[in-house]
Coordinates of C-alpha atoms in Angstrom, one line a residue:
X1 CA 3.6 11.8 -4.1
X2 CA 4.4 15.4 -2.9
X3 CA 7.0 14.3 -0.4
X4 CA 10.9 15.0 -0.2
X5 CA 13.0 12.2 -1.2
X6 CA 16.5 11.1 -0.6
X7 CA 17.8 13.3 -3.4
X8 CA 16.6 16.3 -1.7
X9 CA 18.2 15.3 1.4
X10 CA 21.5 14.6 -0.2
X11 CA 21.3 17.8 -2.3
X12 CA 20.9 19.6 1.1
X13 CA 24.1 17.9 2.5
X14 CA 24.5 15.2 5.1
X15 CA 28.2 15.0 5.6
X16 CA 28.7 14.9 9.6
X17 CA 24.5 14.7 10.0
X18 CA 22.8 11.9 11.6
X19 CA 20.3 10.1 9.7
X20 CA 17.9 7.7 11.0
X21 CA 16.8 5.0 8.4
X22 CA 13.6 3.0 8.6
X23 CA 14.6 -0.2 6.6
X24 CA 12.8 -3.4 6.0
X25 CA 15.3 -6.1 7.2
X26 CA 12.9 -9.1 7.5
X27 CA 14.3 -11.8 5.8
X28 CA 13.4 -15.5 6.6
X29 CA 15.8 -17.4 8.5
X30 CA 16.2 -21.2 8.6
X31 CA 16.2 -23.3 11.7
X32 CA 19.9 -22.8 12.0
X33 CA 19.4 -18.9 12.0
X34 CA 20.9 -18.6 8.4
X35 CA 19.2 -16.0 5.8
X36 CA 17.5 -18.2 3.2
X37 CA 16.5 -15.2 1.0
X38 CA 18.6 -11.9 1.1
X39 CA 16.2 -10.0 -1.1
X40 CA 15.1 -7.1 1.4
X41 CA 18.6 -6.7 2.5
X42 CA 20.1 -6.3 -1.2
X43 CA 17.0 -3.7 -1.7
X44 CA 17.8 -1.7 1.3
X45 CA 21.3 -1.2 0.2
X46 CA 20.9 1.7 -2.4
X47 CA 19.8 4.1 0.0
X48 CA 22.1 3.2 3.1
X49 CA 25.1 3.6 0.6
X50 CA 24.2 6.8 -0.9
X51 CA 23.9 8.4 2.5
X52 CA 27.1 6.6 4.0
X53 CA 29.1 7.5 1.1
X54 CA 27.9 11.2 1.4
X55 CA 29.3 11.2 4.7
X56 CA 26.3 11.0 6.8
X57 CA 26.2 8.9 10.4
X58 CA 23.6 6.3 9.6
X59 CA 21.6 4.8 12.0
X60 CA 19.3 2.0 10.9
X61 CA 16.2 0.6 12.6
X62 CA 14.3 -2.6 11.5
X63 CA 12.5 -5.5 12.6
X64 CA 12.6 -9.2 12.3
X65 CA 9.9 -11.6 12.9
X66 CA 7.3 -11.2 15.4
X67 CA 9.1 -11.0 19.0
X68 CA 6.4 -10.1 21.5
X69 CA 7.8 -6.7 22.5
X70 CA 10.8 -7.8 24.4
X71 CA 14.5 -9.3 23.6
X72 CA 14.6 -12.8 22.1
X73 CA 17.6 -14.1 20.7
X74 CA 15.8 -16.0 18.3
X75 CA 14.9 -12.6 16.5
X76 CA 18.3 -10.6 16.9
X77 CA 19.4 -8.8 14.0
X78 CA 23.0 -10.1 14.0
X79 CA 22.8 -12.3 11.2
X80 CA 21.4 -9.4 9.2
X81 CA 24.0 -7.1 10.2
X82 CA 26.8 -9.2 8.9
X83 CA 24.7 -9.8 5.5
X84 CA 24.4 -6.0 5.2
X85 CA 27.7 -5.4 6.0
X86 CA 28.9 -7.6 3.1
X87 CA 26.4 -6.0 0.9
X88 CA 27.5 -2.6 1.6
X89 CA 31.3 -3.1 1.5
X90 CA 31.9 -1.9 5.2
X91 CA 31.3 -2.6 8.8
X92 CA 28.0 -2.5 10.1
X93 CA 28.0 -2.2 14.1
X94 CA 25.0 -3.8 16.0
X95 CA 23.8 -2.1 18.9
X96 CA 23.1 -4.6 21.9
X97 CA 19.9 -2.8 22.3
X98 CA 17.2 -0.6 20.7
X99 CA 17.5 2.5 22.4
X100 CA 19.5 1.8 25.4
X101 CA 22.5 2.6 27.0
X102 CA 24.6 0.6 24.2
X103 CA 22.5 2.2 21.5
X104 CA 23.1 5.6 22.6
X105 CA 27.0 5.1 23.1
X106 CA 27.3 3.7 19.5
X107 CA 25.5 6.5 17.8
X108 CA 27.6 9.1 20.0
X109 CA 30.7 7.6 18.6
X110 CA 29.8 7.3 15.0
X111 CA 32.1 9.3 12.4
X112 CA 31.0 10.3 9.1
X113 CA 30.1 7.5 6.6
X114 CA 29.4 4.9 9.8
X115 CA 26.5 2.7 9.9
X116 CA 24.8 1.4 13.1
X117 CA 22.0 -1.1 13.0
X118 CA 19.9 -0.9 16.2
X119 CA 18.6 -4.0 17.6
X120 CA 15.5 -5.4 16.5
X121 CA 12.9 -2.6 16.9
X122 CA 10.0 -5.2 17.9
X123 CA 12.2 -6.0 21.1
X124 CA 10.6 -2.6 22.4
X125 CA 6.9 -3.0 23.2
X126 CA 6.4 0.8 22.6
X127 CA 7.1 0.0 18.6
X128 CA 3.9 -1.7 18.0
X129 CA 1.6 0.0 20.9
X130 CA -1.9 1.3 20.1
X131 CA -1.1 4.4 22.8
X132 CA 0.1 7.2 20.5
X133 CA 2.2 8.6 23.8
X134 CA 4.1 5.3 24.2
X135 CA 5.1 5.0 20.6
X136 CA 5.9 8.8 20.6
X137 CA 8.0 8.4 23.7
X138 CA 10.1 5.6 21.6
X139 CA 10.2 7.7 18.7
X140 CA 11.7 10.8 20.7
X141 CA 14.6 8.3 21.8
X142 CA 15.0 7.4 18.1
X143 CA 15.2 10.8 17.1
X144 CA 17.7 11.8 19.9
X145 CA 20.2 9.0 18.5
X146 CA 20.6 11.2 15.5
X147 CA 20.9 14.8 17.1
X148 CA 23.7 16.7 17.1
X149 CA 25.7 17.7 20.2
X150 CA 24.4 21.3 19.7
X151 CA 20.7 20.0 19.6
X152 CA 20.4 20.3 15.9
X153 CA 18.2 17.5 14.6
X154 CA 19.1 14.8 12.2
X155 CA 17.0 13.4 9.3
X156 CA 14.6 10.4 9.0
X157 CA 14.5 8.6 5.8
X158 CA 11.8 6.0 5.4
X159 CA 12.9 2.9 3.3
X160 CA 10.9 0.1 4.5
X161 CA 8.0 -0.2 2.3
X162 CA 7.1 -3.2 3.7
X163 CA 6.1 -1.7 7.0
X164 CA 4.5 1.7 5.9
X165 CA 0.8 0.4 6.1
X166 CA 1.8 0.2 10.1
X167 CA 1.2 3.2 12.4
X168 CA 4.4 2.4 14.3
X169 CA 6.9 4.6 16.4
X170 CA 9.9 3.8 13.7
X171 CA 7.7 4.2 10.7
X172 CA 5.1 7.2 11.8
X173 CA 6.0 8.7 15.0
X174 CA 9.3 9.4 14.1
X175 CA 8.3 11.4 10.8
X176 CA 6.5 13.9 13.0
X177 CA 9.7 14.7 14.9
X178 CA 12.3 14.9 12.6
X179 CA 12.6 16.6 8.6
X180 CA 11.8 13.3 6.7
X181 CA 12.3 12.0 3.1
X182 CA 11.2 9.0 1.3
X183 CA 14.2 6.7 0.6
X184 CA 14.7 5.2 -2.7
X185 CA 12.7 2.0 -2.3
X186 CA 9.6 3.6 -0.7
X187 CA 9.4 6.3 -3.5
X188 CA 9.8 3.6 -6.5
X189 CA 7.3 1.1 -4.9
X190 CA 4.8 4.5 -4.6
X191 CA 5.7 5.1 -8.2
X192 CA 5.1 1.5 -9.5
X193 CA 1.7 1.4 -7.3
X194 CA 0.4 4.5 -8.6
X195 CA 1.1 3.3 -12.0
X196 CA -1.2 0.2 -11.2
X197 CA -3.9 2.2 -10.1
X198 CA -4.2 5.2 -12.1
X199 CA -2.6 5.1 -15.5
X200 CA -3.1 1.2 -16.1
X201 CA -2.5 0.0 -20.0
X202 CA -4.9 -2.6 -20.8
X203 CA -5.7 -5.6 -20.9
X204 CA -4.8 -5.7 -17.2
X205 CA -4.5 -9.1 -15.6
X206 CA -4.2 -9.8 -12.0
X207 CA -2.7 -13.1 -10.6
X208 CA -3.8 -13.8 -6.9
X209 CA -2.8 -16.9 -5.0
X210 CA -1.6 -17.8 -1.5
X211 CA -3.6 -19.4 1.2
X212 CA -6.4 -17.2 2.3
X213 CA -9.3 -15.4 0.6
X214 CA -9.9 -13.2 3.3
X215 CA -6.7 -11.6 2.8
X216 CA -7.1 -10.8 -0.8
X217 CA -10.8 -9.9 -0.8
X218 CA -10.5 -6.3 -0.5
X219 CA -8.0 -6.2 -3.4
X220 CA -10.4 -8.6 -5.4
X221 CA -13.3 -6.1 -4.9
X222 CA -11.3 -3.2 -5.8
X223 CA -9.7 -4.8 -8.9
X224 CA -12.4 -6.4 -10.2
X225 CA -13.9 -3.5 -11.6
X226 CA -10.4 -2.6 -13.3
X227 CA -8.9 -5.5 -14.3
X228 CA -9.9 -7.4 -17.4
X229 CA -9.0 -10.7 -15.9
X230 CA -8.1 -12.0 -12.4
X231 CA -6.4 -15.2 -12.3
X232 CA -7.0 -17.1 -9.0
X233 CA -4.6 -20.2 -7.6
X234 CA -2.9 -21.3 -4.8
X235 CA -5.1 -22.3 -1.6
X236 CA -7.4 -19.6 -2.0
X237 CA -8.9 -21.1 -4.9
X238 CA -10.4 -24.3 -3.1
X239 CA -12.9 -21.7 -1.3
X240 CA -14.2 -20.3 -4.8
X241 CA -14.2 -24.1 -6.0
X242 CA -16.2 -24.8 -3.0
X243 CA -18.8 -21.9 -3.7
X244 CA -19.4 -23.5 -7.1
X245 CA -20.6 -26.7 -5.4
X246 CA -17.7 -29.0 -6.1
X247 CA -15.8 -31.2 -3.9
X248 CA -12.4 -30.0 -2.7
X249 CA -11.3 -33.0 -0.4
X250 CA -9.2 -31.9 2.6
X251 CA -7.8 -28.8 0.6
X252 CA -7.3 -25.7 2.4
X253 CA -11.0 -24.3 2.8
X254 CA -12.5 -21.2 4.5
X255 CA -15.8 -22.0 5.0
X256 CA -17.1 -18.9 6.4
X257 CA -15.9 -17.1 3.3
X258 CA -17.9 -19.3 1.0
X259 CA -20.8 -17.2 0.6
X260 CA -18.7 -14.4 0.0
X261 CA -17.0 -16.2 -2.9
X262 CA -20.4 -17.2 -4.2
X263 CA -21.3 -13.2 -4.5
X264 CA -18.0 -12.4 -6.3
X265 CA -18.6 -15.2 -8.9
X266 CA -22.0 -13.9 -9.4
X267 CA -20.8 -10.6 -10.0
X268 CA -17.5 -10.5 -11.7
X269 CA -17.7 -14.5 -13.1
X270 CA -16.6 -13.0 -16.3
X271 CA -13.3 -11.4 -14.9
X272 CA -12.6 -14.2 -12.1
X273 CA -10.9 -17.4 -13.8
X274 CA -10.2 -20.4 -11.5
X275 CA -8.0 -23.6 -12.1
X276 CA -9.5 -26.2 -14.4
X277 CA -7.1 -29.1 -12.9
X278 CA -5.2 -29.7 -9.5
X279 CA -2.2 -31.5 -8.5
X280 CA -3.4 -33.3 -5.5
X281 CA -1.8 -35.6 -2.7
X282 CA -2.6 -37.6 0.3
X283 CA -0.5 -35.4 2.5
X284 CA 1.2 -32.2 2.9
X285 CA 4.7 -33.5 2.4
X286 CA 7.6 -33.1 -0.4
X287 CA 7.6 -36.8 -1.1
X288 CA 3.7 -37.1 -0.9
X289 CA 2.3 -39.5 -3.8
X290 CA 0.6 -37.0 -6.4
X291 CA -2.0 -37.1 -9.3
X292 CA -3.4 -34.6 -11.5
X293 CA -7.4 -34.5 -11.4
X294 CA -10.0 -32.0 -13.0
X295 CA -10.7 -29.2 -10.4
X296 CA -14.2 -30.8 -9.8
X297 CA -13.2 -34.2 -9.3
X298 CA -10.8 -33.8 -6.1
X299 CA -11.1 -37.2 -4.4
X300 CA -12.0 -37.5 -0.7
X301 CA -9.1 -37.5 1.3
X302 CA -7.0 -35.8 -1.1
X303 CA -5.7 -32.3 -0.8
X304 CA -4.8 -29.8 -3.7
X305 CA -1.6 -28.6 -3.4
X306 CA -0.5 -26.8 -6.8
X307 CA -2.5 -25.8 -9.9
X308 CA -2.5 -28.4 -13.0
X309 CA -0.8 -28.0 -16.3
X310 CA -4.0 -27.5 -18.0
X311 CA -4.7 -24.5 -15.8
X312 CA -1.2 -23.2 -16.6
X313 CA -2.1 -23.5 -20.2
X314 CA -5.4 -21.5 -19.6
X315 CA -3.7 -18.7 -17.4
X316 CA -1.1 -18.5 -19.9
X317 CA -3.4 -17.5 -22.9
X318 CA -4.8 -15.1 -20.5
X319 CA -1.7 -13.5 -19.5
X320 CA -0.1 -13.6 -23.2
X321 CA -1.4 -10.6 -24.3
X322 CA -1.8 -8.2 -21.2
X323 CA -0.3 -4.9 -21.0
X324 CA -0.5 -4.6 -17.4
X325 CA 0.2 -7.7 -14.9
X326 CA 0.2 -7.6 -11.1
X327 CA 0.9 -11.1 -9.3
X328 CA 0.5 -11.4 -5.7
X329 CA 0.7 -15.0 -4.2
X330 CA 1.9 -18.5 -5.3
X331 CA -0.3 -20.9 -7.3
X332 CA 0.9 -23.8 -5.1
X333 CA 3.2 -24.9 -2.3
X334 CA 6.2 -24.1 -4.4
X335 CA 8.9 -25.0 -1.9
X336 CA 8.3 -28.7 -2.6
X337 CA 9.3 -29.5 -6.2
X338 CA 6.2 -31.6 -6.8
X339 CA 4.1 -28.6 -6.5
X340 CA 6.0 -25.8 -7.9
X341 CA 5.0 -26.5 -11.7
X342 CA 2.1 -24.3 -11.3
X343 CA 3.9 -21.2 -9.7
X344 CA 6.5 -21.5 -12.4
X345 CA 4.5 -21.7 -15.4
X346 CA 2.3 -18.8 -14.2
X347 CA 5.5 -16.6 -13.3
X348 CA 7.0 -17.6 -17.0
X349 CA 4.0 -16.4 -18.6
X350 CA 4.2 -13.0 -16.9
X351 CA 8.0 -13.1 -18.1
X352 CA 6.9 -13.8 -21.6
X353 CA 4.4 -11.0 -21.4
X354 CA 6.8 -8.5 -20.3
X355 CA 9.1 -9.4 -22.8
X356 CA 6.5 -8.4 -25.5
X357 CA 6.3 -5.0 -23.6
X358 CA 3.8 -5.4 -20.3
X359 CA 4.4 -3.8 -17.3
X360 CA 4.4 -6.6 -14.5
X361 CA 4.7 -6.1 -11.0
X362 CA 5.5 -8.8 -8.5
X363 CA 3.6 -8.3 -5.1
X364 CA 6.1 -8.9 -2.8
X365 CA 6.4 -11.8 -0.1
X366 CA 6.2 -15.4 -1.0
X367 CA 5.7 -14.2 -4.8
X368 CA 9.1 -12.6 -4.8
X369 CA 10.6 -15.7 -2.9
X370 CA 9.3 -17.9 -5.4
X371 CA 10.9 -16.1 -8.1
X372 CA 14.4 -16.7 -6.6
X373 CA 13.9 -20.3 -5.1
X374 CA 12.6 -21.1 -8.7
X375 CA 15.5 -19.5 -10.3
X376 CA 13.6 -17.2 -12.5
X377 CA 15.2 -14.2 -13.5
X378 CA 14.4 -11.2 -11.7
X379 CA 14.7 -8.7 -14.3
X380 CA 12.1 -10.6 -16.2
X381 CA 9.4 -8.5 -14.1
X382 CA 9.4 -4.8 -14.4
X383 CA 9.2 -4.6 -10.5
X384 CA 9.6 -6.7 -7.9
X385 CA 8.1 -5.3 -4.7
X386 CA 9.2 -5.6 -1.1
X387 CA 6.1 -5.3 0.5
X388 CA 3.4 -7.5 0.3
X389 CA 0.9 -6.6 2.8
X390 CA 1.7 -2.8 1.9
X391 CA 1.3 -3.3 -1.7
X392 CA -2.1 -4.8 -1.4
X393 CA -3.6 -2.2 1.0
X394 CA -2.6 0.5 -1.3
X395 CA -4.4 -1.3 -4.2
X396 CA -7.3 -1.6 -1.9
X397 CA -7.4 2.2 -1.8
X398 CA -6.6 2.2 2.0
X399 CA -4.5 5.2 3.3
X400 CA -0.9 4.1 4.6
X401 CA 0.0 5.8 7.5
X402 CA 3.8 5.6 7.0
X403 CA 3.3 7.3 3.3
X404 CA 0.7 9.9 4.6
X405 CA 2.7 11.0 7.3
X406 CA 5.7 11.9 4.6
X407 CA 3.6 14.1 2.8
X408 CA 2.9 16.7 5.8

């Protein structure tokens, strides 16, 4: 990636300079508004701390959830500001708006080493607008928050890898207005993904889970020619099983994808591996009555909610000699203990391969949450990504606007 990095910016000197940072602080919250997994906040700290310690006036922009382009208290970044302050060991101000009077006043009052978090960027509809002029207008307002009193522009650091696949005002357009740099997180993520796509050591195993085949279709098609094995679990495996003509009960099924799965199995049948047994239940609930059945013997009225122990054994055997592993998506409903064994077993197999020298990447989102929820050692993997969708699009071979703009 031929872009300037945070190290380049720090070498230029940031003391007293305004720096706008796009972070990914989109953490999950429970019904009470408490953060259930602070992983993304923790991952954002190195870049923010380096800038604040070097005396920059740091203005952070981020989103939370999917508000509909207007303020919504449920998606306020208030809990995030408190958690970020704890991680940074310094007070983090939260502006009461995105680029309004409070944000402007607070930005003007920043002193060297201060950190200001703007309210949820998606409270402003221009952030995600398809209209270039609308996005640019918001980007100009953001850039103005880090402009010096004498008109000297600030700098922009892109550190939210989870959003670099979006052409949005705080991700793409601000980089066209300010001197721009890749933060520690973005630079690391791209380096890791380049390793997965270019200098991949074989055997190369890919583990895919999650609910929908359609979400992973392009990755399967792109990696099927590069990987030695693609292991498929989670809700998406039932569409593949249905494509083989076996009953799947009331399991999650994308009927419109059955023909596509048939073609994938016909073309890459020696590479794609499906579960051989399934843990089923009569309802989607933590206290559901469960039984383990052969993958082609799912009873009517029962739904598959995890892969079974024999599948874990087979997948473990496939993963045990891998030199490179990419994992995206859980094997079952890991949030319920009764359906967590598949995800935990496969994760432990990847950890085992890593211990023998494999390069392993956990592709963000639910997989990263599963690692933490199941109490697995994060250092048991070579890299845990913070951007599920961005990782997948990179591996599909797509251009990521938020990365592309940094190269100009």
